[in-house]
Every structure is written in structure tokens, then in C-alpha cells.
Coordinates of C-alpha atoms in Angstrom, one line a residue:
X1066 CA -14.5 43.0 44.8
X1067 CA -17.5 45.8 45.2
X1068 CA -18.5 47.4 41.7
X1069 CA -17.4 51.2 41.7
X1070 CA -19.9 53.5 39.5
X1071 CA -19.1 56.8 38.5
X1072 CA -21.5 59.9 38.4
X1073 CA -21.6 63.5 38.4
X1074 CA -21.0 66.0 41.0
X1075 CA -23.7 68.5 40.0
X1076 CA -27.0 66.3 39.9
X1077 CA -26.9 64.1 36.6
X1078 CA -28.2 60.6 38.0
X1079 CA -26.7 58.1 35.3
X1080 CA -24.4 55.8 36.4
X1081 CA -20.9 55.2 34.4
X1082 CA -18.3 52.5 34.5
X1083 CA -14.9 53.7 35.2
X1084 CA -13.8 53.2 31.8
X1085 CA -16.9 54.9 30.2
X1086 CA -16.3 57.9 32.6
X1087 CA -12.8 58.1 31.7
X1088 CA -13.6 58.1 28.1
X1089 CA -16.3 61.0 28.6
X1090 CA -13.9 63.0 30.5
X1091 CA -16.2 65.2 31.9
X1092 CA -20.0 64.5 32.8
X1093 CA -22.8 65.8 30.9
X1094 CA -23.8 68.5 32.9
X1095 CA -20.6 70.0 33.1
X1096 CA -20.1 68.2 36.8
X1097 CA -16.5 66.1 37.3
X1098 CA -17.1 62.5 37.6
X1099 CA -17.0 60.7 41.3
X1100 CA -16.8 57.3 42.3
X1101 CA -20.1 55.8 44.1
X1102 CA -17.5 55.1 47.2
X1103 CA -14.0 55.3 48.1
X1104 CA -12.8 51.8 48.4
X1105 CA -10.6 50.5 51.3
X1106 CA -7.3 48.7 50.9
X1107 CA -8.0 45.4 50.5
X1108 CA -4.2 44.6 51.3
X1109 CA -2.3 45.5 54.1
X1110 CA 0.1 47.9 54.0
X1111 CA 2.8 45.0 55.3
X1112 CA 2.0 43.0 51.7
X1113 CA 1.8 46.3 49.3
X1114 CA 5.3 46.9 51.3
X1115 CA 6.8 43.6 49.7
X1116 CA 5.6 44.9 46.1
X1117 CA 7.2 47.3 43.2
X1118 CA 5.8 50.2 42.1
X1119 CA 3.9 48.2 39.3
X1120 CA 2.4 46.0 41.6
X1121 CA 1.3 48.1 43.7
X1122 CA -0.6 50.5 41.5
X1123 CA -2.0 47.3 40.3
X1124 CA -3.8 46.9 43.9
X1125 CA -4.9 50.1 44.5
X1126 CA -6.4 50.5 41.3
X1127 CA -8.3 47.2 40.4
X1128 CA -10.2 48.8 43.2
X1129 CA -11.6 51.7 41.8
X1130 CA -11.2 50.6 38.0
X1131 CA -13.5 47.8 38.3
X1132 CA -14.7 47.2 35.0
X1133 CA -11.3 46.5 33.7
X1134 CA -9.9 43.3 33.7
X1135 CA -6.8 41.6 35.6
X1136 CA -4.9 41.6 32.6
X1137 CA -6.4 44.9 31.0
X1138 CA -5.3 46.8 33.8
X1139 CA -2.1 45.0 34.1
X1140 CA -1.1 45.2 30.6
X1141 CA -2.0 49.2 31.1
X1142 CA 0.5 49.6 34.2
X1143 CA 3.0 47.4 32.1
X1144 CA 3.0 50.0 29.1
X1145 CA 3.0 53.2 31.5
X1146 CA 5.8 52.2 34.5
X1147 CA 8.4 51.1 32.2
X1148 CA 12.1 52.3 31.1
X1149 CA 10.1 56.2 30.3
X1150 CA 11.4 56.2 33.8
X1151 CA 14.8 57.0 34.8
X1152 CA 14.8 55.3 38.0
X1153 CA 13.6 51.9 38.7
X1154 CA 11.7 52.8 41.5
X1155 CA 9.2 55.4 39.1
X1156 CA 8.6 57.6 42.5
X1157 CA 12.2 57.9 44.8
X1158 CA 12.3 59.4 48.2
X1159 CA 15.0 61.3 48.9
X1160 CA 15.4 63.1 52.5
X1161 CA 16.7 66.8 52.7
X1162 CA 16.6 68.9 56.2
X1163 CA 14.3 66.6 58.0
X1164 CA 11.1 66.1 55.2
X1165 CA 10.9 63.1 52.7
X1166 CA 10.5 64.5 49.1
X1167 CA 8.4 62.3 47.0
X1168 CA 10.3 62.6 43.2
X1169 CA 7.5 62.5 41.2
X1170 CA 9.5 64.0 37.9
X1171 CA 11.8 60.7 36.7
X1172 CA 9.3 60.4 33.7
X1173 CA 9.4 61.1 30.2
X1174 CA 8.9 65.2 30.7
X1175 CA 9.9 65.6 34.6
X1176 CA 7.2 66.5 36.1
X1177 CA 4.4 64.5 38.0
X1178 CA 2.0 64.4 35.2
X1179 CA 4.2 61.6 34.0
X1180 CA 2.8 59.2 36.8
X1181 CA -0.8 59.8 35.7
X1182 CA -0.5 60.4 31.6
X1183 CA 1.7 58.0 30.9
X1184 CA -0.8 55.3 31.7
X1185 CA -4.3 57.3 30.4
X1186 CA -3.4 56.8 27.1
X1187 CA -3.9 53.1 27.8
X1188 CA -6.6 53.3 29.7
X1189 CA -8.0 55.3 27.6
X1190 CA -7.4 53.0 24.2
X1191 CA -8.4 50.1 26.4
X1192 CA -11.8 51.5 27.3
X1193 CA -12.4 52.4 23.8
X1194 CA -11.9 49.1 22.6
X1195 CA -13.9 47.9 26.0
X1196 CA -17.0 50.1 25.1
X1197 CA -16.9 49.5 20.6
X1198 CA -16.3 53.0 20.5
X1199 CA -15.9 53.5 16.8
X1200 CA -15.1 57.1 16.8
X1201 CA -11.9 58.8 16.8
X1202 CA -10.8 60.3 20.3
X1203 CA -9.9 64.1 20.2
X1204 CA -8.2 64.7 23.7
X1205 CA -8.4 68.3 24.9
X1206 CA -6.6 70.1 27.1
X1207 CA -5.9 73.3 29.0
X1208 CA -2.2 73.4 30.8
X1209 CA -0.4 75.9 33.2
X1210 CA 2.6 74.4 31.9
X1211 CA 3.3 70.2 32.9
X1212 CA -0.4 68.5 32.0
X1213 CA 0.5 69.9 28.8
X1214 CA 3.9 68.1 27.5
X1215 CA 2.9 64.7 29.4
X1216 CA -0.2 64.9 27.4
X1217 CA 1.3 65.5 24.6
X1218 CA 4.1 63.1 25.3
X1219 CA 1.3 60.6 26.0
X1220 CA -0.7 60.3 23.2
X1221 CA 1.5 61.1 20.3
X1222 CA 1.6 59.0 17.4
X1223 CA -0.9 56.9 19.5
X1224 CA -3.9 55.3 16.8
X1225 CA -7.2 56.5 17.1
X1226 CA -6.1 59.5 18.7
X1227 CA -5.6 63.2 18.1
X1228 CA -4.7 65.7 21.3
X1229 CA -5.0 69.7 20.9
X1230 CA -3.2 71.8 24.0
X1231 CA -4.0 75.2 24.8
X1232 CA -1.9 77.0 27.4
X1233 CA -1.0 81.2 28.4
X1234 CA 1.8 82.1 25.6
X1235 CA 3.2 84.5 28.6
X1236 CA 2.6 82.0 31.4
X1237 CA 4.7 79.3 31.2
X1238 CA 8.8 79.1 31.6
X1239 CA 10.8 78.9 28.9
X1240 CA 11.6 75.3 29.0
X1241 CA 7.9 74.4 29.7
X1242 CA 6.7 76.2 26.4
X1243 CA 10.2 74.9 24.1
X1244 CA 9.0 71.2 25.5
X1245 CA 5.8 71.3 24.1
X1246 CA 6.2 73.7 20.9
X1247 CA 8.6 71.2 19.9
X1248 CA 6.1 68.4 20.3
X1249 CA 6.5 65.2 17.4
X1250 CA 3.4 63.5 16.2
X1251 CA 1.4 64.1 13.5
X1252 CA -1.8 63.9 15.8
X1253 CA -0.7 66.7 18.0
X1254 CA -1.2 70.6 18.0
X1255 CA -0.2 73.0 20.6
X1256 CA -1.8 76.6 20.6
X1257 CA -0.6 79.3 22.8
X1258 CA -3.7 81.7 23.9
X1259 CA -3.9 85.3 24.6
X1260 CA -4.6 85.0 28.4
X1261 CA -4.1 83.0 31.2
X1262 CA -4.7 79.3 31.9
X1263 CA -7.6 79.9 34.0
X1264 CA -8.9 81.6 30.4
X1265 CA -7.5 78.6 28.8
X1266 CA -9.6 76.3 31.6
X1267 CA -12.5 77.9 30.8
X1268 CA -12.6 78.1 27.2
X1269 CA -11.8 74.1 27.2
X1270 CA -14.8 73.4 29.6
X1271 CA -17.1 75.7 27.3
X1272 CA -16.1 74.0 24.4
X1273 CA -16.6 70.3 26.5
X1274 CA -20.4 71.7 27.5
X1275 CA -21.0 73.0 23.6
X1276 CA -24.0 70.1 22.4
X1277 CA -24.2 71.2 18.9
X1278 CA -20.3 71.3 18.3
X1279 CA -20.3 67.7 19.9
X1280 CA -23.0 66.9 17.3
X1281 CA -21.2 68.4 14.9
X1282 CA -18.0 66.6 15.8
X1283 CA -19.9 63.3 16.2
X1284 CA -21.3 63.3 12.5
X1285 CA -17.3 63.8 11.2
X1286 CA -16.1 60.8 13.3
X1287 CA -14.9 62.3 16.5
X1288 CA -15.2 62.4 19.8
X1289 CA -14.2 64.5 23.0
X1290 CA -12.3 63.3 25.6
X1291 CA -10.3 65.0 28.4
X1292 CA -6.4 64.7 30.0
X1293 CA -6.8 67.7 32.3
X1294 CA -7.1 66.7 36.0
X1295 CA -10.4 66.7 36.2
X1296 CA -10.1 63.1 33.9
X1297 CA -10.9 60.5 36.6
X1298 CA -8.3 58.2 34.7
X1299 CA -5.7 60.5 36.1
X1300 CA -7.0 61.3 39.7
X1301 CA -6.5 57.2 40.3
X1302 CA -3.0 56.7 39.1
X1303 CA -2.1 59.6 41.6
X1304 CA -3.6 58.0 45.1
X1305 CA -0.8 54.8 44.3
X1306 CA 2.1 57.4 44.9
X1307 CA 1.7 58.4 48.1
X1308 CA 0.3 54.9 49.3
X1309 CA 3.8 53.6 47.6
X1310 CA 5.7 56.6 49.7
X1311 CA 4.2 55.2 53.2
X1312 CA 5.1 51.8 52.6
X1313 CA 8.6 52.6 51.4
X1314 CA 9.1 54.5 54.6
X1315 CA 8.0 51.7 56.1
X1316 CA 10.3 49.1 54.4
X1317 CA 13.4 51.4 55.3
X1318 CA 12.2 51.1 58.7
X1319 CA 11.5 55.1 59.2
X1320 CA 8.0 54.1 60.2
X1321 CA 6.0 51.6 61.6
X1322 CA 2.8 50.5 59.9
X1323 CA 0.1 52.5 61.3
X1324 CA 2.3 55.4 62.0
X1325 CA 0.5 58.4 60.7
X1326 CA 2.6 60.6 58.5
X1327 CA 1.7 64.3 56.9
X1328 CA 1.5 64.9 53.6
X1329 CA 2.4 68.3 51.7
X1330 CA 1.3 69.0 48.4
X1331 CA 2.1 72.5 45.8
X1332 CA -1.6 73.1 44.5
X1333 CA -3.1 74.6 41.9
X1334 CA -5.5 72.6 40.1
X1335 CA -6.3 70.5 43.5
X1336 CA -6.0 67.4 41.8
X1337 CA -2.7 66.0 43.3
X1338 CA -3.8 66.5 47.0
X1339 CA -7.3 65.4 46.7
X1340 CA -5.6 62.1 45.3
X1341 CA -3.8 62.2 48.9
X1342 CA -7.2 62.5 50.4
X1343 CA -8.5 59.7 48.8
X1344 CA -5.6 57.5 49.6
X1345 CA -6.2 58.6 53.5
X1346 CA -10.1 57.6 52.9
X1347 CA -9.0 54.2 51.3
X1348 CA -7.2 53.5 55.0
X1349 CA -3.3 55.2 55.2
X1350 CA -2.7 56.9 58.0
X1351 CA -2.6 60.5 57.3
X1352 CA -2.4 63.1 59.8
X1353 CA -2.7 66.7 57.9
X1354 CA -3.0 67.2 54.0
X1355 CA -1.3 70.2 53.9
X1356 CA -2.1 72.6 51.1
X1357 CA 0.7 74.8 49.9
X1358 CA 0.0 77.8 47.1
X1359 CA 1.8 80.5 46.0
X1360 CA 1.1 84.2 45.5
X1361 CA -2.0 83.2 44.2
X1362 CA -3.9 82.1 47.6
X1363 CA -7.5 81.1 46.5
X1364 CA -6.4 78.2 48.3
X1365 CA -5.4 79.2 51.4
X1366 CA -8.2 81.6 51.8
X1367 CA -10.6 79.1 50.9
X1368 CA -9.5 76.9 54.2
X1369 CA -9.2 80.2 56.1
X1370 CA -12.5 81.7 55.7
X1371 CA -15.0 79.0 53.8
X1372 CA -15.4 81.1 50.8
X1373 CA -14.0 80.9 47.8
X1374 CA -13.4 83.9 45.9
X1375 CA -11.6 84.1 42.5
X1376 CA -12.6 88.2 42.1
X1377 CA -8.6 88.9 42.7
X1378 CA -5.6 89.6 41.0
X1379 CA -3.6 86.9 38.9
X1380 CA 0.0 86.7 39.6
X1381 CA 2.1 85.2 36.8
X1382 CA 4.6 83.9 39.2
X1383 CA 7.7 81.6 39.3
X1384 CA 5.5 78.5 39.7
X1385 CA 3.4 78.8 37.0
X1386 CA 1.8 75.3 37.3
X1387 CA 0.5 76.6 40.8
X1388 CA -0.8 80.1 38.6
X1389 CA -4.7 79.1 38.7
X1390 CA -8.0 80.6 40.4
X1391 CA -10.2 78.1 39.6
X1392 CA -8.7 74.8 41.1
X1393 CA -11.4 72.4 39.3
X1394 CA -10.6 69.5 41.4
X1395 CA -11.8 71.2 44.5
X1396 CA -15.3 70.6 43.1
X1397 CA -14.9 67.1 43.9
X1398 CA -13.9 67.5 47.8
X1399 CA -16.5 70.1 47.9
X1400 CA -19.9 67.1 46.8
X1401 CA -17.5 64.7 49.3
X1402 CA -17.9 67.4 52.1
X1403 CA -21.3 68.2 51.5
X1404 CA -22.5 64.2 51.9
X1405 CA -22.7 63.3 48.2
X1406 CA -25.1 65.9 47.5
X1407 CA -25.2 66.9 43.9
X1408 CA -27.8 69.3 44.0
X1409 CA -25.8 71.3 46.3
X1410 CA -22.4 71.3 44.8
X1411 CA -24.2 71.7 41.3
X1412 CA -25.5 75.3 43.1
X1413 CA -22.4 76.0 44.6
X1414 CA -20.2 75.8 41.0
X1415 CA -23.2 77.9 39.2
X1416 CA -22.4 80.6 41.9
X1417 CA -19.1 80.2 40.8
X1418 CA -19.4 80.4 37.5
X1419 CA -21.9 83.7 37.6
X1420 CA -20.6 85.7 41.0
X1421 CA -17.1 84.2 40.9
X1422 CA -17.4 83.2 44.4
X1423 CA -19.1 80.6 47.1
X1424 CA -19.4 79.9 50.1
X1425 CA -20.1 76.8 52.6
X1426 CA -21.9 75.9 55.6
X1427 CA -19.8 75.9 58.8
X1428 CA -21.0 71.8 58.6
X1429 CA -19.3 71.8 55.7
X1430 CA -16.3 73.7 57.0
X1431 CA -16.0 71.1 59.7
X1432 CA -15.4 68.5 56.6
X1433 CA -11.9 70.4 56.1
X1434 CA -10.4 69.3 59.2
X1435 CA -8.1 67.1 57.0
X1436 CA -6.9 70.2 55.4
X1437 CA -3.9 73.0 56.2
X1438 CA -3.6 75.7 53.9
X1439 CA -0.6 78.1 54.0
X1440 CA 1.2 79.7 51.2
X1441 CA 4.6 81.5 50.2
X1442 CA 5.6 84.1 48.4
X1443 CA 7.8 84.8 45.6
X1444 CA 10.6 86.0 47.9
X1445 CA 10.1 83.0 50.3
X1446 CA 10.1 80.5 47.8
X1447 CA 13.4 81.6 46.2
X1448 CA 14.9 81.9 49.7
X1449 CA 13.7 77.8 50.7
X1450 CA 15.3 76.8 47.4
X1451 CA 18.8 78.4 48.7
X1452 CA 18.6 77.4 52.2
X1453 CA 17.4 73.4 51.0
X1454 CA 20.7 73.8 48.9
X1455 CA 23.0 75.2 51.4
X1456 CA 21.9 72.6 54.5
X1457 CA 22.0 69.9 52.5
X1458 CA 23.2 70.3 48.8
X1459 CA 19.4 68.8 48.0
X1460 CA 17.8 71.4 44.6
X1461 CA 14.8 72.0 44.9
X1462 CA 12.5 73.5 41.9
X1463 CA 10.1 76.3 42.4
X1464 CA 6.7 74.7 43.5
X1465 CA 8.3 71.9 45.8
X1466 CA 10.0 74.8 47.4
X1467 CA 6.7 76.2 48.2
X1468 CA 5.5 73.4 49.7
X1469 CA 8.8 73.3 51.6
X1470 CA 7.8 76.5 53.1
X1471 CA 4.7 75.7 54.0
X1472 CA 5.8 72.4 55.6
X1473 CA 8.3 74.5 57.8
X1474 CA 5.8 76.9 58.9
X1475 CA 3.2 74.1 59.5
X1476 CA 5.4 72.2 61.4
X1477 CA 6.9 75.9 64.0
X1478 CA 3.2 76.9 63.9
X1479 CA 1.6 73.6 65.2
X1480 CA 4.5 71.8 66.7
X1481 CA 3.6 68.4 64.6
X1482 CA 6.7 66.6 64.1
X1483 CA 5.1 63.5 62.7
X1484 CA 6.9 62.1 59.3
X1485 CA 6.0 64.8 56.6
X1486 CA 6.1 63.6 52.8
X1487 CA 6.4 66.5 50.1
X1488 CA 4.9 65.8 47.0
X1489 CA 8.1 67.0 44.8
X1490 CA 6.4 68.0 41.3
X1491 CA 8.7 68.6 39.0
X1492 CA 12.8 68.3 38.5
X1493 CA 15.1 71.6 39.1
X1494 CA 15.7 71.2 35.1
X1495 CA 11.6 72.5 34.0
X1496 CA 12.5 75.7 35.9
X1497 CA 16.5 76.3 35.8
X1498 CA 16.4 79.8 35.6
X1499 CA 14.5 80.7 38.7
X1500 CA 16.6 77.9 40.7
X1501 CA 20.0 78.9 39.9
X1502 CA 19.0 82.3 40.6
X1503 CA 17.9 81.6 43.8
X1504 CA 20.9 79.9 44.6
X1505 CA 22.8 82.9 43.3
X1506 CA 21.5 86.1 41.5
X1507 CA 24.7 85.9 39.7
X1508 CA 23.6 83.2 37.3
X1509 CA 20.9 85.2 35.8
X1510 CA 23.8 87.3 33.2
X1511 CA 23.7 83.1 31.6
X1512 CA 21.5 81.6 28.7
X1513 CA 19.0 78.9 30.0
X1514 CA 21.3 76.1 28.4
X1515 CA 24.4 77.4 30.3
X1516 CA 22.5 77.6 33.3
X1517 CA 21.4 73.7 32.6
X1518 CA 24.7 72.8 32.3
X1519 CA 25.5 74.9 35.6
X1520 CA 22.9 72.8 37.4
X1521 CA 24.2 69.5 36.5
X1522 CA 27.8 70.6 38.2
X1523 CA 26.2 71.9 41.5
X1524 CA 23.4 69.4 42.0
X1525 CA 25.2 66.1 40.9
X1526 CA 22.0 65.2 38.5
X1527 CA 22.6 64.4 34.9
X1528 CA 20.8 66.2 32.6
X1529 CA 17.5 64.6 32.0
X1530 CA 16.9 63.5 28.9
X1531 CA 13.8 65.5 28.2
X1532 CA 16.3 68.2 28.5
X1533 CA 18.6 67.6 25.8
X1534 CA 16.2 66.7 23.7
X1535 CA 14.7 70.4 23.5
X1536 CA 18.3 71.6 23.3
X1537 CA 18.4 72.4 19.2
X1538 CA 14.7 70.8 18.6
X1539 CA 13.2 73.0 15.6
X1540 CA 9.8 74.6 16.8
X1541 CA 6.4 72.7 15.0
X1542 CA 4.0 74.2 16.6
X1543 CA 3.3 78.3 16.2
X1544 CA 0.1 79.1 16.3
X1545 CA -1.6 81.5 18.7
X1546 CA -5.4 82.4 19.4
X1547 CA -7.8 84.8 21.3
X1548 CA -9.8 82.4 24.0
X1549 CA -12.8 83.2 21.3
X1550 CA -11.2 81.9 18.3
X1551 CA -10.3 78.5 20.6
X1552 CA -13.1 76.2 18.6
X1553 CA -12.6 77.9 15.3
X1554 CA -8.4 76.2 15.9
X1555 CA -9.7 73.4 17.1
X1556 CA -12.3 72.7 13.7
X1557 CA -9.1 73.8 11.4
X1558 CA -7.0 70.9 13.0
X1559 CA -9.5 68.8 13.1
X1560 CA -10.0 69.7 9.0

């Protein structure tokens, strides 16, 4: 098996294994860490067909997590895929009005975070251990609402460990914010900012580039480390899900290997569709990624025009997870697309960072061809979440309904009826207030709990268990900050 290094997007030479670079987080020079090739299958998609979800992820990730062991890794996927899960098979399909939707919510906090952060944690203890790394590992994170809670859910109470959360105190749904204020752990602290999660984004990638507070950090003991997307420990885990959906549609006969199938993905962050595009780069047969955002279309007018532009309005919308300007996994697609080279994504994210805009070569353009970006708005979203429901008695929550849209128009637009996947993102439950009204404006006169219950009786879904557990859950975690007072929080948990 080939040795995969890991390196920087924006020009820092050195060369990381996979378990240092998932330990650093983020590189050096501020650039996200890339692999020095994607890898091909080495299995065909008739064997991974025969496997469980467990074994699978095993196959597809030995190939990119080379420094890890057989029974490392194993022993990692062992820990992450096991009864956290509601449903045997960690990532269901279900079909509703002629699209597969991918479940990626059956883990610990219902949303697909859980597929990724429940194993980081152990990769991220094993790589410690791996590397003599002596130090303990302060985990930060920015969340728009999910990345959070999984996080958190991750690495509580885990040794060696501590994990600080920032996210928008006004951007997040109810149930997303109780999940994580009520957060156990003794090693955890959540800290609502004044601002946005692009603010919140920032502030955590300022604080990741600060040398002398790493110095200062590294003479007490600690050490940063990162469980935001742009970790490369959880870009991996993702790529197994949609590798797993093809070959269950091809076990249930729907397909026949080397069918090509579509994928549709809600995005924000662009780390959960750039996983798709590396799984079509490791060999599955992927027609279109399509690219679904909301209100806030940085997306969709980055495909559309080549330039990326994040001088607009935020909308606070009712997918918050999608409520981002600064997708920071782009970055990686954007070195792929311009052939590896550093020097030229590294100039492309410092125009970025000082205009608030870029834009790329029509040869660079050409390297979207892979890519459809559409978008819905508020009103659509809440109208594909009622007519999912009514055609099929199939809920929906809010971003998988955008993708939904998109999907539709893609598929009237184009006249591509090939097999279409939907990355589903999170359970009805994280957003029950915005679904049930949806389905019927009369639900809004209820409390959120009433509505949950509501839910249960028209979807035939019990209750998650994350649910009930936030029902009477006293609040720990209260404290709120400017962006600028993000480090001074951080040093007074830290002590």
C-alpha cells in the first residue's frame, strides 16, 4: 500500500503523516492539510458490497491513514461505529419521492458530525500516543450549530483532553444551543459569541495562527488541536459514507456496479461534499456533485460566475448549519483545481482574507465540471419539507430539504434521471420547530417539547435519545464573549 503524506495548501513544503497532521489540525501557515494523492479503491465495489459499515470504513481508510496500523485503525472504527448508533446499519437509506436519502443523523447527537467525531477522538488519542506527544490536547472549535455537540459529545471526559466551542448565541436553533449548553464533562466549555459563526470561524483560525500564544500554551503543557472540518481526521471518515451508500444500492439491486449515481449534498462549510469528491476521485462512479445552499449563496455564485465573494449580507436562516460565507473546505478543491499548486491557492485565500473576494482562471473553472450549484430559499425549503411529507409521509429537516430542492430543480432543469443520493444531515428532531411548521403553521402556538412529541405521532420515529436527554437537563455552560475577548476565555479555562 502507497504511503500518503500530508502538506499544506498555501506553500509550506514539510511533509506530515496522517496522524501528525491530524494532530496539528491545521498547517503552519494557516493552509488546510492535503493528502500527497487521492488513493484508488483497492477493492471492488462487489467485495466492499459483502462488508458492514465497519468494515468498510476500515478499507477506505487504511488507504489514506497509512501510518496507522491494522489494528490501530481497527480498534479506532471499533470504538466509533458501535451501539452510539441507533441503527445497525450507522448510515440507512431510505427512499422518499424518487431520491435515496443518506441518514447520516442515527448517532449520539443526530446529525452527521456523528460519523466523523465519533471516531477523531480516537484517532486523535491514538496519534498522540503514535507520535510521544506528552502535552495535553486542547481541541478548538468554531460550530454553526452540529460540529459543536458531536465535538463535544466526542471528547468528553476523554484523558488528555480538553475541548472549548465557540458558536453565534443568536444563530443556532433552540435545541442545537440546549444540546450543547447542557454539555457533561469536566474538560468541556461551551461559549456563545456576540456574532456569527463566520466571526466565530475566524476568531478560531486567528487564535490557531497566534505563535506566541502557542508558545505560551506549549510552556503550561498544552497543545492545539482542531475538530472543525477543516481537521483531515474528519474529511476521511466522511468519503466511507457515500462509498457505503453506492454499494448498498447495489446489494438491494437498485444499481449495477458501475452505474453512475448523483450525489446531493446541503453545504456550508464544503467539507461533506468535497468528501463525495474525493470518494469519486478514489474510483465510484459519480455523475454530478450537486451543491445545494440556502439563502446564503456564496456557493452557488461561486460555481456560477468563478468568483467568490463573501462582501454580502448574512442571513440567519432556518438552516443554520448551512449559515456560513467562508466555506473553509473549499480551499482544499480550490489547490486540487489549480494542479497542486500551493503558491497559487496560498494567493488566492490571502485575497480572501484582505478583499474578501477571489477569483479563478477559466482553466480553473473547467476543474468544476464535477460540480452543480443551486440553492433554495426560505420559502422553498419549508414548502419541500411539506410536499416530501404529504407524497410520502417521509420528514424531512430543514437542510436536507434544501438539498431536496435543489435535487428537483437539477433533475427538471437538466433532464438527468440517473440514481440521486441526498446527503440527509441531520434528524427532523435538531430542528422541530421549523418542520412542524412547515407541515402546518398551526403548530407554531406549541412549546418545542410539545412539538417533539407532535413529531413522534406524525412521523412514526421515536424520539431520539439525544432528545430526551436535553428535555429537563440543567444548563452548565453560560458564558458569552465579544469575538476579541475569544483568547482571553480560552486562557481562563485553560487556568
Amino acid at each position: 500500500m502507497k504511503e500518503i503524506s500530508y502538506s499544506s495548501t498555501r506553500g509550506d513544503k514539510e511533509k506530515y503523516s496522517a496522524s501528525m497532521a491530524i494532530l496539528k489540525g491545521l498547517a503552519s501557515d494557516g493552509g488546510l492539510f492535503v493528502p500527497s494523492e487521492i488513493p484508488a479503491l483497492d477493492k471492488s465495489l462487489a467485495e466492499l458490497s459483502e462488508m458492514d459499515y465497519q468494515g468498510l470504513a476500515y478499507e477506505v481508510m487504511k488507504l489514506f491513514l497509512t501510518d496507522y496500523t491494522e489494528d490501530e485503525l481497527k480498534k479506532c472504527i471499533a470504538a466509533a461505529y458501535d451501539s452510539k448508533f441507533d441503527t445497525e446499519e450507522i448510515a440507512p437509506l431510505a427512499e422518499a419521492e424518487g431520491s435515496y436519502y443518506l441518514e447520516l443523523f442515527h448517532g449520539a447527537t443526530i446529525a452527521f458530525k456523528d460519523m466523523a467525531l465519533s471516531l477523531l477522538p480516537h484517532l486523535m488519542t491514538t496519534a498522540a500516543k503514535k507520535n510521544g506527544l506528552d502535552k495535553e490536547i486542547v481541541i478548538l472549535t468554531a460550530t454553526s450549530g452540529d460540529t459543536g455537540k458531536a465535538a463535544l459529545a466526542g471528547f468528553a471526559d476523554v484523558p488528555g483532553t480538553r475541548i472549548v466551542v465557540f458558536y453565534p448565541k443568536s444563530g443556532v436553533s433552540p435545541i442545537q444551543e440546549k444540546q450543547m449548553v447542557t454539555q457533561k464533562g469536566a474538560n468541556t466549555k461551551v461559549i456563545g459569541i456576540h456574532g456569527n459563526f463566520d466571526d466565530a470561524q475566524t476568531g478560531v483560525k486567528k487564535i490557531f495562527s497566534d505563535k506566541e500564544f502557542a508558545a505560551e500554551l506549549d510552556a503550561k503543557g498544552f497543545v492545539f488541536s482542531s475538530a472543525n472540518s477543516i481537521n483531515i481526521g474528519r474529511l476521511v471518515p466522511q468519503i466511507c459514507y457515500y462509498i457505503y451508500a453506492y454499494t448498498r444500492l447495489m446489494k438491494e439491486e437498485r444499481i449495477k456496479e458501475g452505474d453512475k449515481i448523483n450525489i446531493c449534498v446541503p453545504t456550508g462549510n464544503f467539507g461533506n461534499i468535497l468528501a463525495a469528491f474525493y470518494a469519486k476521485n478514489m474510483g465510484l462512479p459519480v455523475g454530478k456533485l450537486i451543491c445545494a445552499s440556502n439563502t446564503n449563496k456564496v456557493l452557488f455564485d461561486f460555481f456560477e460566475s468563478g468568483t467568490y465573494d463573501r462582501n454580502r449580507e448574512f442571513h440567519v436562516t432556518s438552516s443554520p448549519s448551512m449559515d456560513i460565507l467562508i466555506s473553509s473546505n473549499l480551499e482544499r478543491l480550490i489547490y486540487f483545481i489549480a494542479g497542486g499548486d500551493a503558491a497559487r491557492c496560498g494567493e488566492l485565500m490571502s485575497e480572501l482574507s484582505g478583499d474578501g473576494k477571489y477569483s479563478i482562471t477559466d482553466s480553473e473553472k473547467a476543474g468544476l465540471k464535477d460540480f452543480y450549484g443551486g440553492f433554495a430559499d426560505e420559502a422553498q425549503t419549508a414548502e419541500q419539507i411539506a410536499k416530501i411529507y404529504k407524497a410520502s409521509g417521509y420528514v424531512i429537516d430543514t437542510h436536507t430539504a434544501v438539498a431536496s430542492y435543489v435535487c428537483d430543480e437539477y433533475k427538471k432543469s437538466t433532464g438527468d434521471n440517473a440514481p440521486v443520493v441526498i446527503a440527509s444531515t441531520a434528524s427532523p428532531y435538531k430542528f422541530t420547530r421549523s418542520v412542524m411548521n412547515a407541515i402546518d403553521p398551526e403548530y407554531d402556538k406549541k412549546t418545542d417539547f410539545e412539538l417533539i412529541d407532535d413529531l413522534a405521532k406524525i412521523s412514526n420515529v421515536p424520539i431520539p435519545q439525544a432528545i430526551e436527554d436535553i428535555r429537563s437537563a440543567p444548563v452548565l455552560h453560560k458564558t458569552e464573549c465579544d469575538v476579541d475577548k475569544m483568547k482571553d476565555v480560552i486562557k481562563d479555562f485553560l487556568k
